[in-house]
XYZ file of C-alpha atoms in Angstrom:
787
model
C 46.911 38.478 110.316
C 47.508 34.833 110.642
C 44.336 32.930 112.020
C 46.145 30.848 114.589
C 47.306 33.947 116.273
C 44.402 35.532 115.892
C 42.372 31.642 117.268
C 44.775 31.860 120.109
C 44.105 35.465 121.260
C 40.329 35.365 120.944
C 40.861 31.743 123.181
C 42.263 33.207 126.103
C 39.566 36.488 125.268
C 37.127 34.033 125.923
C 38.152 31.810 128.719
C 38.910 35.436 130.772
C 35.163 36.227 130.109
C 34.103 32.867 131.263
C 36.057 32.713 134.231
C 34.246 36.580 135.354
C 30.714 35.198 134.064
C 29.290 34.259 137.825
C 30.911 37.750 139.165
C 28.977 41.114 138.160
C 30.177 42.156 134.805
C 32.072 45.444 134.812
C 33.038 47.757 131.868
C 36.518 47.648 131.052
C 38.424 49.443 127.651
C 40.325 46.863 125.459
C 43.995 47.291 125.714
C 45.147 47.462 122.054
C 48.791 46.936 120.989
C 50.786 50.214 121.093
C 54.009 49.690 118.900
C 57.476 47.584 119.395
C 57.658 48.471 123.188
C 54.491 47.300 123.831
C 54.520 43.976 125.712
C 51.590 42.806 123.259
C 47.923 41.159 124.314
C 47.710 40.197 127.938
C 49.804 37.485 129.563
C 48.578 34.132 130.710
C 46.772 33.927 134.075
C 49.310 32.067 136.687
C 48.293 28.200 136.522
C 47.543 28.370 140.182
C 44.286 30.629 139.523
C 43.198 28.147 136.619
C 43.327 25.221 139.206
C 41.398 26.677 141.930
C 38.914 28.635 139.539
C 38.568 24.568 138.186
C 38.096 23.239 141.762
C 34.952 21.990 143.628
C 31.865 23.905 143.894
C 32.063 24.122 147.435
C 35.151 26.220 146.759
C 32.995 28.313 144.170
C 29.993 28.208 145.947
C 28.794 31.776 147.390
C 27.728 32.296 151.294
C 24.063 31.991 151.548
C 22.479 35.830 151.740
C 18.709 36.948 150.919
C 19.787 38.677 147.838
C 19.863 37.022 144.555
C 23.690 35.398 144.487
C 25.715 36.038 141.750
C 25.900 32.216 140.400
C 21.844 33.320 139.847
C 22.751 36.931 137.864
C 25.328 34.676 136.119
C 22.991 32.253 134.762
C 20.268 34.676 133.834
C 22.596 36.844 131.633
C 24.269 33.266 130.179
C 20.443 32.861 128.887
C 19.989 36.609 127.727
C 23.730 36.383 126.251
C 22.298 32.978 124.275
C 19.062 34.725 123.350
C 20.935 37.449 121.511
C 23.429 34.950 119.676
C 20.154 32.982 118.385
C 18.636 36.156 117.277
C 21.977 37.124 115.517
C 23.501 34.266 114.264
C 20.160 32.025 113.665
C 21.263 29.283 115.964
C 18.855 27.406 118.062
C 18.763 26.527 121.654
C 19.386 23.090 121.030
C 22.627 23.675 118.677
C 23.940 25.632 121.488
C 23.021 22.574 124.553
C 24.659 20.162 121.769
C 28.033 22.662 121.811
C 27.784 22.698 125.367
C 27.526 18.847 125.914
C 30.615 18.694 123.369
C 32.947 20.476 125.014
C 32.912 18.390 128.699
C 35.509 19.837 131.433
C 35.790 23.363 129.254
C 32.350 24.838 130.189
C 32.120 27.567 127.518
C 29.384 29.303 127.517
C 28.034 31.201 124.464
C 30.947 33.528 123.813
C 32.450 30.024 122.723
C 29.711 29.922 120.128
C 30.313 33.418 118.935
C 34.367 32.937 118.643
C 33.336 29.796 116.975
C 30.911 31.625 114.309
C 33.378 34.437 113.782
C 35.849 32.161 113.008
C 33.988 30.093 110.295
C 32.454 33.404 108.582
C 36.257 35.050 108.406
C 37.776 31.601 107.000
C 34.391 31.583 104.564
C 34.785 35.474 103.524
C 38.772 34.512 102.651
C 37.739 31.324 100.649
C 39.440 29.020 102.902
C 37.027 26.896 104.306
C 35.987 25.530 107.545
C 38.878 26.192 110.722
C 41.683 23.944 110.910
C 43.226 22.542 113.626
C 46.552 25.074 114.081
C 48.578 22.551 115.457
C 48.311 19.457 112.640
C 51.240 19.000 110.543
C 49.433 19.791 107.151
C 48.581 23.505 108.467
C 52.576 23.954 109.403
C 53.577 22.215 106.018
C 51.265 24.905 104.348
C 52.700 27.508 106.561
C 56.520 27.053 105.418
C 55.291 26.245 101.484
C 53.998 29.685 101.653
C 56.836 31.388 103.206
C 59.494 29.866 101.065
C 57.083 30.825 97.860
C 57.308 34.284 99.300
C 60.849 34.309 99.445
C 61.498 32.817 96.490
C 59.269 35.527 94.553
C 61.063 38.254 96.580
C 64.407 36.629 95.179
C 63.221 36.470 91.432
C 61.720 40.540 91.673
C 65.036 41.465 93.154
C 67.057 39.703 90.228
C 64.664 41.009 87.820
C 65.411 44.935 89.000
C 69.383 43.987 89.551
C 69.553 42.881 85.692
C 67.282 45.271 84.686
C 69.895 48.153 86.543
C 72.748 46.159 84.850
C 71.671 46.475 81.760
C 71.136 49.969 81.198
C 74.247 50.698 82.953
C 75.996 48.711 80.735
C 77.437 46.004 83.310
C 76.786 42.086 83.678
C 74.927 40.701 86.432
C 76.239 38.057 88.531
C 73.225 35.736 89.193
C 72.933 35.729 93.297
C 72.697 32.069 93.943
C 70.919 30.962 97.233
C 69.508 27.075 98.101
C 66.013 26.470 98.881
C 65.207 26.560 102.603
C 63.582 23.274 103.937
C 60.196 23.475 105.666
C 60.676 23.808 109.427
C 59.443 21.071 111.281
C 55.939 20.799 113.724
C 58.512 21.528 116.549
C 60.542 24.167 115.658
C 57.575 26.076 114.513
C 56.474 26.656 117.951
C 55.313 30.504 118.025
C 55.700 33.038 120.506
C 53.267 34.685 122.596
C 54.302 38.495 121.025
C 51.566 38.800 118.286
C 49.518 41.721 116.653
C 46.301 41.866 116.008
C 43.577 42.993 113.705
C 45.324 42.402 110.426
C 48.542 44.327 111.290
C 51.820 42.838 110.504
C 52.207 39.475 112.634
C 55.865 38.477 113.524
C 57.890 35.947 115.100
C 60.236 37.875 117.938
C 63.286 36.565 116.422
C 62.969 37.376 113.106
C 61.390 41.007 113.746
C 64.728 41.369 115.789
C 66.847 40.292 112.433
C 64.822 42.395 110.419
C 65.288 45.359 112.273
C 69.022 44.568 113.076
C 69.379 44.479 108.758
C 67.619 47.222 108.057
C 69.757 49.299 110.511
C 72.995 47.710 109.292
C 71.931 48.882 105.906
C 71.355 52.672 107.232
C 74.829 52.641 108.360
C 76.233 51.438 105.583
C 74.701 53.942 103.386
C 74.877 56.935 105.544
C 77.775 59.464 104.590
C 78.858 57.288 101.668
C 78.498 58.051 98.069
C 78.278 54.790 95.821
C 80.560 55.233 92.537
C 78.229 55.300 89.515
C 80.083 54.183 86.589
C 78.956 54.662 82.832
C 80.608 54.697 79.296
C 79.411 58.365 78.778
C 76.981 60.726 80.165
C 73.668 59.454 78.865
C 74.512 56.080 80.156
C 74.632 58.223 83.489
C 71.339 59.972 83.509
C 69.783 56.810 81.830
C 70.722 55.135 85.446
C 69.472 58.207 87.276
C 66.228 58.052 85.002
C 65.990 54.031 86.379
C 66.318 54.844 90.097
C 63.865 57.120 89.728
C 60.995 55.100 88.160
C 61.617 52.299 90.602
C 61.148 54.858 93.367
C 57.848 55.837 91.794
C 56.854 52.237 91.498
C 57.854 51.192 95.054
C 55.853 54.391 96.343
C 52.638 52.884 94.136
C 52.983 49.610 95.940
C 53.926 50.930 99.493
C 50.680 53.066 98.928
C 48.513 49.764 97.316
C 49.548 47.845 100.225
C 48.540 50.970 102.861
C 45.011 50.922 101.096
C 44.308 47.464 101.003
C 45.130 47.677 104.947
C 42.792 50.326 105.305
C 39.812 47.979 103.894
C 40.458 45.306 105.728
C 40.840 46.533 109.009
C 37.572 48.585 108.343
C 35.871 45.298 107.358
C 37.087 43.691 110.174
C 35.724 46.462 112.798
C 32.300 45.981 110.762
C 32.063 42.319 111.327
C 33.152 42.151 115.100
C 30.611 45.255 115.329
C 28.206 42.810 113.559
C 28.770 40.165 116.240
C 28.837 42.361 119.317
C 31.457 43.155 120.484
C 32.979 46.442 120.856
C 36.472 47.134 119.466
C 38.460 50.127 118.930
C 39.310 51.149 115.737
C 42.982 51.902 115.640
C 43.444 54.543 113.402
C 45.975 56.549 115.203
C 48.562 53.458 114.582
C 47.699 52.902 110.985
C 48.320 56.825 110.574
C 51.509 56.696 112.238
C 52.657 53.723 110.220
C 51.878 55.674 106.863
C 53.352 58.601 107.852
C 56.877 56.806 108.849
C 56.257 55.175 105.569
C 56.191 58.274 103.711
C 59.386 59.543 106.019
C 61.170 56.881 104.765
C 60.124 57.484 100.951
C 61.381 61.069 100.592
C 64.250 60.262 102.144
C 65.043 57.661 100.601
C 64.184 59.923 97.144
C 65.927 62.550 98.714
C 69.049 60.496 98.901
C 69.123 58.871 95.722
C 68.206 62.485 94.335
C 71.121 64.062 95.896
C 73.695 61.023 94.948
C 72.673 61.225 91.421
C 73.425 65.415 91.657
C 76.551 65.255 93.051
C 78.011 62.162 90.522
C 76.568 65.231 87.763
C 78.493 67.714 89.398
C 81.944 65.860 89.584
C 81.268 64.776 85.821
C 80.494 68.153 84.773
C 83.216 69.684 86.884
C 85.736 67.216 85.337
C 84.480 68.613 81.379
C 84.664 71.912 82.531
C 88.732 71.424 83.963
C 89.349 69.408 80.641
C 87.900 72.380 78.708
C 89.794 75.465 80.420
C 93.219 72.834 79.943
C 92.164 73.255 76.319
C 92.151 76.248 76.599
C 95.070 76.940 77.992
C 96.904 75.356 75.898
C 95.690 77.425 73.207
C 96.422 80.729 75.013
C 99.796 79.434 75.321
C 100.502 78.562 71.629
C 98.962 81.774 70.884
C 100.892 83.883 73.355
C 104.036 82.269 71.903
C 102.925 83.397 68.523
C 102.534 87.184 69.397
C 105.854 87.054 71.124
C 107.972 85.946 68.197
C 105.822 88.925 65.940
C 106.495 91.115 68.600
C 110.593 90.235 68.495
C 110.385 90.585 64.982
C 109.197 94.620 65.201
C 105.521 94.417 64.805
C 102.926 96.126 66.788
C 99.755 93.656 67.266
C 96.183 95.393 67.483
C 95.965 94.024 70.627
C 98.988 96.046 72.206
C 97.407 99.287 70.793
C 93.961 98.346 72.052
C 95.303 97.585 76.254
C 97.203 100.723 75.928
C 94.494 102.676 74.918
C 92.301 100.974 77.736
C 94.801 102.254 80.289
C 94.027 106.148 80.005
C 90.958 106.779 81.016
C 88.933 110.156 79.893
C 90.356 112.241 82.194
C 94.189 111.675 81.467
C 94.669 109.246 84.226
C 96.575 105.971 84.275
C 94.787 102.545 85.723
C 97.813 100.231 86.697
C 97.357 96.875 87.727
C 99.743 97.279 90.233
C 99.905 99.861 93.216
C 100.437 103.456 91.827
C 101.134 105.248 95.049
C 104.570 104.692 96.848
C 103.669 102.958 100.695
C 105.533 105.920 102.052
C 103.452 108.459 100.922
C 100.223 106.578 102.616
C 98.433 108.776 105.350
C 100.059 111.762 104.701
C 98.081 113.515 101.427
C 95.961 115.484 103.778
C 97.613 118.989 104.589
C 95.664 121.640 106.773
C 97.391 124.762 104.629
C 95.942 123.424 101.350
C 92.524 122.491 103.364
C 91.743 126.120 105.358
C 93.288 128.229 102.740
C 90.489 126.938 100.001
C 87.978 127.133 102.410
C 88.839 130.803 103.466
C 89.060 131.877 99.437
C 85.775 130.217 98.602
C 83.851 132.277 101.900
C 86.174 135.335 100.826
C 87.168 135.319 104.449
C 89.356 137.655 106.547
C 92.371 135.483 106.551
C 94.519 135.530 110.032
C 95.508 131.420 109.432
C 98.098 131.604 107.046
C 101.291 132.941 108.376
C 102.210 135.279 105.608
C 102.703 139.008 106.039
C 100.136 141.284 103.949
C 102.496 143.741 103.879
C 106.068 144.521 101.428
C 108.980 143.604 102.312
C 111.532 146.723 103.420
C 112.602 149.375 100.649
C 116.311 148.522 99.917
C 115.328 144.716 99.423
C 113.248 144.976 97.283
C 115.412 147.592 95.088
C 118.415 145.080 95.283
C 115.681 142.300 93.772
C 114.687 145.100 91.324
C 118.622 145.691 90.523
C 119.515 141.915 90.552
C 116.944 141.242 87.632
C 117.741 144.329 85.935
C 121.493 143.246 86.401
C 123.915 141.625 83.519
C 123.473 138.149 81.975
C 124.730 135.959 85.423
C 121.612 137.241 87.420
C 119.612 134.836 84.507
C 121.589 131.756 84.475
C 122.447 129.200 86.981
C 124.757 129.801 90.053
C 126.585 127.470 92.255
C 124.272 124.658 92.871
C 124.727 124.502 96.777
C 124.451 128.279 97.097
C 124.620 132.193 95.502
C 128.984 132.691 96.477
C 127.909 136.388 97.439
C 125.292 134.925 99.732
C 126.897 131.669 101.559
C 129.711 133.965 102.282
C 128.088 136.769 104.201
C 125.632 134.296 105.948
C 128.934 132.664 106.846
C 130.178 136.178 107.966
C 127.023 137.223 110.007
C 126.339 134.187 112.071
C 130.102 133.379 112.737
C 129.742 136.456 114.846
C 126.523 135.470 116.685
C 127.680 131.353 117.174
C 131.073 132.303 118.001
C 132.432 129.612 115.270
C 134.109 130.622 112.327
C 132.106 128.908 109.654
C 133.011 128.201 106.512
C 131.083 129.470 103.684
C 131.324 126.648 101.097
C 131.175 123.450 103.478
C 128.851 124.403 106.366
C 126.385 126.148 104.369
C 123.558 124.984 101.964
C 121.433 127.617 100.547
C 117.644 125.909 99.770
C 114.233 126.679 98.063
C 112.807 128.048 101.308
C 113.517 126.382 104.820
C 111.054 123.764 103.755
C 113.565 121.634 101.743
C 116.099 122.956 104.076
C 114.517 120.632 106.560
C 113.447 118.027 103.944
C 117.136 117.807 103.327
C 118.017 117.352 106.669
C 115.332 114.418 107.530
C 116.379 112.436 104.135
C 119.629 112.749 104.292
C 120.602 111.668 107.934
C 117.466 109.774 109.068
C 117.001 105.848 107.849
C 114.639 103.293 108.314
C 113.949 102.503 112.127
C 115.883 105.348 113.474
C 113.823 107.299 116.147
C 113.430 111.176 116.060
C 111.665 113.349 118.836
C 109.798 115.910 118.480
C 108.869 118.702 120.674
C 104.782 119.510 120.243
C 103.326 121.622 119.347
C 105.205 121.286 116.237
C 105.324 122.723 112.534
C 103.112 119.975 110.644
C 105.871 118.941 107.821
C 108.217 117.365 110.863
C 106.019 114.518 111.205
C 105.137 113.756 107.269
C 108.716 114.085 106.210
C 110.150 111.738 109.277
C 107.487 109.038 107.743
C 108.681 109.136 104.678
C 112.087 108.322 105.504
C 110.947 105.241 107.213
C 111.560 107.022 110.719
C 109.525 106.739 113.786
C 108.459 110.193 115.378
C 107.912 110.020 119.259
C 106.799 113.392 120.206
C 106.915 114.912 123.498
C 104.713 118.080 124.131
C 105.308 121.297 125.854
C 102.682 121.742 128.938
C 101.252 124.728 130.561
C 102.072 125.736 134.565
C 99.550 125.980 136.973
C 99.380 129.378 138.003
C 97.495 132.212 139.349
C 98.325 134.637 136.477
C 95.316 135.992 134.621
C 97.398 136.646 131.273
C 99.058 133.499 130.275
C 102.264 133.617 128.517
C 103.590 131.064 125.880
C 106.606 131.565 128.175
C 104.176 129.644 131.185
C 104.628 126.207 128.495
C 107.546 124.073 129.360
C 109.157 120.882 128.787
C 109.410 118.365 131.653
C 113.314 117.177 131.337
C 112.086 113.740 132.843
C 109.742 112.913 130.315
C 112.168 114.321 127.601
C 115.026 111.841 128.622
C 112.708 108.941 129.276
C 112.043 109.078 125.388
C 115.856 108.706 124.595
C 116.196 105.206 123.815
C 119.288 103.321 121.363
C 117.471 103.848 118.260
C 117.052 107.698 119.181
C 119.041 109.351 116.093
C 117.929 113.241 116.092
C 115.407 115.607 118.290
C 113.591 118.709 116.634
C 113.003 121.675 118.424
C 111.412 125.172 116.950
C 112.355 128.161 118.891
C 110.767 131.050 118.343
C 107.713 128.058 118.066
C 104.934 127.820 116.029
C 102.256 128.252 116.814
C 102.758 128.940 120.391
C 105.569 131.460 119.935
C 107.244 129.910 122.786
C 111.054 131.276 122.653
C 113.296 128.533 124.511
C 115.434 129.994 127.509
C 119.254 129.260 127.414
C 118.721 126.705 130.745
C 115.900 125.248 128.738
C 118.334 124.891 125.462
C 121.344 123.490 127.690
C 119.099 120.710 129.416
C 118.565 119.691 125.579
C 122.131 119.905 124.569
C 123.188 117.981 127.575
C 120.899 114.937 126.688
C 121.981 114.988 123.174
C 125.500 115.015 123.722
C 124.774 112.214 126.644
C 122.916 109.773 124.082
C 124.911 110.734 120.829
C 122.198 112.390 119.362
C 121.962 114.848 116.366
C 119.913 118.255 116.971
C 117.766 119.793 114.461
C 116.721 123.300 115.481
C 113.825 125.413 113.178
C 114.725 129.252 113.832
C 113.210 130.634 110.777
C 111.727 133.170 113.666
C 114.827 134.243 115.211
C 114.664 137.550 114.802
C 111.183 138.297 116.022
C 110.777 138.388 119.981
C 109.105 140.560 122.319
C 108.691 141.371 125.645
C 112.925 141.001 126.702
C 112.524 137.801 125.607
C 116.022 136.955 123.731
C 116.669 134.469 120.910
C 119.363 132.043 121.586
C 121.265 129.571 119.104
C 121.291 126.277 120.524
C 124.646 125.448 118.404
C 126.137 128.289 120.341
C 126.352 126.000 123.305
C 129.459 124.000 123.985
C 129.161 120.675 121.963
C 126.898 121.296 120.042
C 128.437 122.898 116.900
C 129.123 119.667 115.448
C 125.823 117.977 115.836
C 122.940 120.619 115.360
C 121.261 121.544 112.031
C 120.546 125.020 111.845
C 117.689 125.898 109.619
C 116.848 129.984 108.384
C 114.932 131.717 106.509
C 114.951 135.059 104.528
C 111.107 135.336 103.232
C 110.745 135.575 107.288
C 113.685 137.672 108.105
C 112.892 140.080 105.229
C 109.331 139.341 104.968
C 109.360 137.793 101.705
C 107.599 134.578 101.961
C 107.349 134.572 98.173
C 110.798 134.603 97.403
C 111.525 131.200 98.985
C 115.466 131.624 99.807
C 116.525 129.286 103.007
C 119.303 127.744 104.318
C 121.117 124.593 106.521
C 123.805 125.876 108.567
C 126.243 123.089 110.215
C 128.928 121.554 110.398
C 131.166 120.465 107.012
C 131.020 116.529 107.425
C 126.765 116.609 108.159
C 126.108 119.437 105.367
C 127.852 117.285 102.361
C 125.156 114.289 102.781
C 122.357 117.317 102.993
C 124.019 118.299 99.579
C 123.590 114.924 98.399
C 120.066 114.917 98.430
C 119.857 118.632 97.574
C 121.747 117.966 93.731
C 119.371 115.077 93.488
C 115.962 116.845 93.926
C 115.947 120.742 93.080
C 120.167 121.125 92.469
C 119.506 125.164 92.527
C 117.802 128.106 93.563
C 116.794 131.106 92.064
C 120.027 133.408 91.175
C 118.198 136.653 91.540
C 116.297 136.068 94.423
C 119.802 135.034 96.124
C 121.783 138.021 95.189
C 118.936 140.311 96.808
C 118.983 138.301 99.704
C 122.978 138.652 100.141
C 122.697 142.308 99.617
C 120.233 142.422 102.391
C 122.395 140.450 104.607
C 125.637 142.814 104.264
C 123.452 145.969 105.109
C 121.645 144.459 107.919
C 125.200 143.437 109.124
C 126.292 146.962 109.090
C 123.162 148.127 111.398
C 122.821 144.921 113.748
C 122.263 146.217 116.971
C 121.304 149.696 115.990
C 117.400 151.256 115.753
C 117.871 151.625 112.276
C 118.073 147.921 111.352
C 115.056 145.960 110.045
C 115.404 143.266 112.525
C 114.849 145.843 115.240
C 111.990 147.356 113.780
C 109.939 144.254 112.424
C 109.417 143.116 116.370
C 108.839 146.660 117.383
C 105.996 147.066 114.812
C 104.593 143.342 115.390
C 104.817 143.784 119.586
C 101.776 146.537 118.885
C 99.874 144.088 116.359
C 100.286 141.439 118.599
C 98.815 143.699 121.771
C 95.970 144.760 119.525
C 94.843 141.524 119.226
C 95.211 140.088 122.305
C 93.053 142.961 123.680
C 90.526 142.059 121.131
C 90.270 138.650 121.659
C 89.807 139.244 125.483
C 87.095 141.772 124.720
C 85.178 138.777 123.012
C 85.467 136.261 125.937
C 88.786 134.367 123.991
C 91.502 133.839 126.596
C 94.836 134.494 124.215
C 97.910 132.858 125.100
C 100.793 135.971 124.973
C 103.354 134.810 122.620
C 107.365 135.398 123.107
C 108.169 135.516 119.697
C 106.976 134.519 115.918
C 103.978 135.535 113.814
C 100.940 133.732 115.988
C 98.962 134.016 118.995
C 97.303 131.250 120.294
C 93.323 131.698 121.703
C 91.433 129.394 124.480
C 88.009 128.645 122.824
C 86.773 126.486 125.879
C 84.766 129.470 127.140
C 82.697 129.828 124.059
C 79.621 127.672 123.415
C 78.835 127.301 120.191
C 75.944 125.034 118.150
C 78.007 123.479 115.640
C 75.426 121.636 113.481
C 77.186 121.386 110.258
C 76.830 117.644 109.321
C 79.731 118.034 106.810
C 82.344 118.681 109.914
C 80.851 115.490 111.800
C 83.127 113.381 113.296
C 86.078 116.142 113.384
C 87.530 117.130 116.492
C 86.166 120.145 118.065
C 88.912 122.934 116.768
C 88.224 122.037 113.429
C 84.648 122.214 113.860
C 85.051 125.611 115.175
C 87.428 126.972 112.753
C 84.811 125.773 109.584
C 81.866 127.169 111.764
C 83.805 130.601 112.184
C 84.770 130.755 108.138
C 81.456 129.953 107.124
C 79.163 131.832 109.492
C 81.619 134.644 110.241
C 84.026 135.095 107.675
C 86.970 134.942 109.776
C 89.768 132.256 108.717
C 92.075 130.742 111.515
C 93.818 127.734 111.925
C 92.804 124.721 114.146
C 95.848 124.002 117.031
C 94.922 120.013 117.208
C 97.075 119.998 113.661
C 100.088 120.462 115.589
C 100.033 117.681 117.441
C 100.405 114.315 116.902
C 97.228 111.542 117.312
C 97.888 110.839 120.724
C 98.087 114.172 122.022
C 95.683 116.319 119.657
C 92.561 115.420 121.787
C 94.226 117.427 124.807
C 94.657 120.383 123.118
C 91.338 120.530 120.363
C 90.468 123.746 122.314
C 92.596 126.068 120.829
C 92.926 127.734 117.571
C 95.805 130.078 115.875
C 95.681 133.796 114.963
C 97.870 135.591 112.477
C 98.457 138.895 113.909
C 101.547 139.716 110.829
C 98.984 142.018 109.040
C 98.315 145.460 107.951
C 95.742 147.007 110.476
C 93.076 147.264 108.340
C 93.265 143.212 108.337
C 93.327 143.178 111.691
C 90.495 145.588 112.348
C 88.563 144.085 110.010
C 88.875 140.612 111.784
C 87.707 143.041 115.043
C 84.545 144.157 113.727
C 83.915 140.311 113.367
C 84.531 139.545 116.459
C 82.877 141.997 118.400
C 79.392 141.916 115.857
C 79.571 137.875 117.124
C 79.975 138.956 120.685
C 77.145 141.594 120.723
C 74.890 138.833 119.423
C 75.606 136.080 121.453
């Protein structure tokens, strides 16, 4: 802090004290400097007040009172201060009087002497001698000279460091040329009133603003930018980074030294002022804030340099890595070309053998880099029959789930099969690919009478490996990408996956139960809404699939229902795929009608049949597809490129069976009459058993199966392995594991959109021996008695 500024402030402070000497002294806290926004020391008082203060004694004379006047109190106070000054400063009263006499017109008291002595001590302590007049030309010239010297030292220091950095980075330094500024004149060196006291930094207002503005501009230019660092090699870059770190450490040490020096000066000044009798508050908070701010700036500067250095090093490392990768890539390309030339010459390389060995795991599975499976198989890998048949076998449950008879086929067809196997060589060799001639002839003869249309045995019939393959050939041959296929629910679970594998889209329409007062529900009460069905037909609809008698419901479609479906097929030019494998199994007077027999439907209907369901020989796997020749020829294309041929002996035996039934059809001796009559009693027995344990059966009009409503049964399904599955799936698994009875959940016969509406039903198969049905009845009755 300059002495001139300190002198000016103390003069104002002393004049303020002197102006109040005749008044009663008041204790006032000193308003110290608070920062950039503060207005600085107290402003000068108005000149008019000074003139009034220096006026005649009449204006200042107090009113006569009995009490002591303020002037008397002021004189007493002056005397005490003078005595105190003598004791403290060692000055005599004569000197004080002389001082007063020398200051005629100012009338300063002891405070003026204190101020003078204080400045003398400060100047003597700093080795500057007695106080000089701040307005003299010598003082002004000395200040200007010191200022120029400071600037010269700064430039010299800056040039030194820039030269050092340039030498380390391998660059040439251009010396900065700056003319020396001349010392300012005494008239231009008039100081502003803004000053900071007590060894704080003192700046002229304009210079201070310029300095702050320069600092802000510097921050703005650096912020968000990275100064490019160039060097001949990586080592030079590291040297430069280390030089910057060293410079930062030196700057930090310099700032810390300045802070310590400032703190010492402040403590010494405060002690000095307290010794002179003035109580001045130590501005430690201001000092701490200043030090904290400088430490923060140093930290930010260090962080900035470190981040910039790291960024440059990272960029250089990336360039090195890229160069290394390119070199390795060139080497690999050359090596691969060399290997290719060797392979073309017929050599087997060791790398090829190792690659082939790695592609095969210890289980013999191939790990391919690309997708192994075809997209058309996604989402259809699960099969309800595989899952529940395996579960029933594992727990040795009574199996009323899978639809196969546990009694043998009729004796005459068994004998026909034995005769075929023990026959000549032709029964053990290939026969006609699209159907054994004796079989297709009797099928054409048998069904021509039922359909009312002459069927060509070699053009209109295709014999397949069961009805399953007949359905597969139908979908593969007739459904294309984007075609829509309407499927009536519930449906046999293979329809939807087969449509998906062709690239088609399944559109499902459910049969819904009618609301009635009848206690005994029948499959005939489940009907198809004509309006809902017609709304599903679109220009993309290619076919509709029906199953009569239905599996699992047992519904036998009436002629009126089939006529409604036929009319829609003709109207929208749509094919009809009719699955009729249970055509000979109808009960309670229900009559099976072939939709192909309706007017205009033979040319657009594919009828699926099964010898396994007809003669109770499901293991023989003999089925057929029957339709007009212009449709069957496309099915033959799929057949000849997949299975090609069916078992000759089984076809021969089935042909003998149909020849016998052709003669007995409509008589009590016919197997087609005896089998439904036998199954009618089994169906009734199972229904009574289910009703006795609280389940509500739905009496089927045809087929192998009976559905039962389980919504009235409350079971604690606490198996964690079945959590998240539908209710009927969890119930069936509980029944297998806990009770030993195997059934099938009905929601497996519905699309995902409608499965939740029908998850309170399970399916029972009643085409079993009486012993099997009795065992199931015992299980259900034991469960009912424990509830």
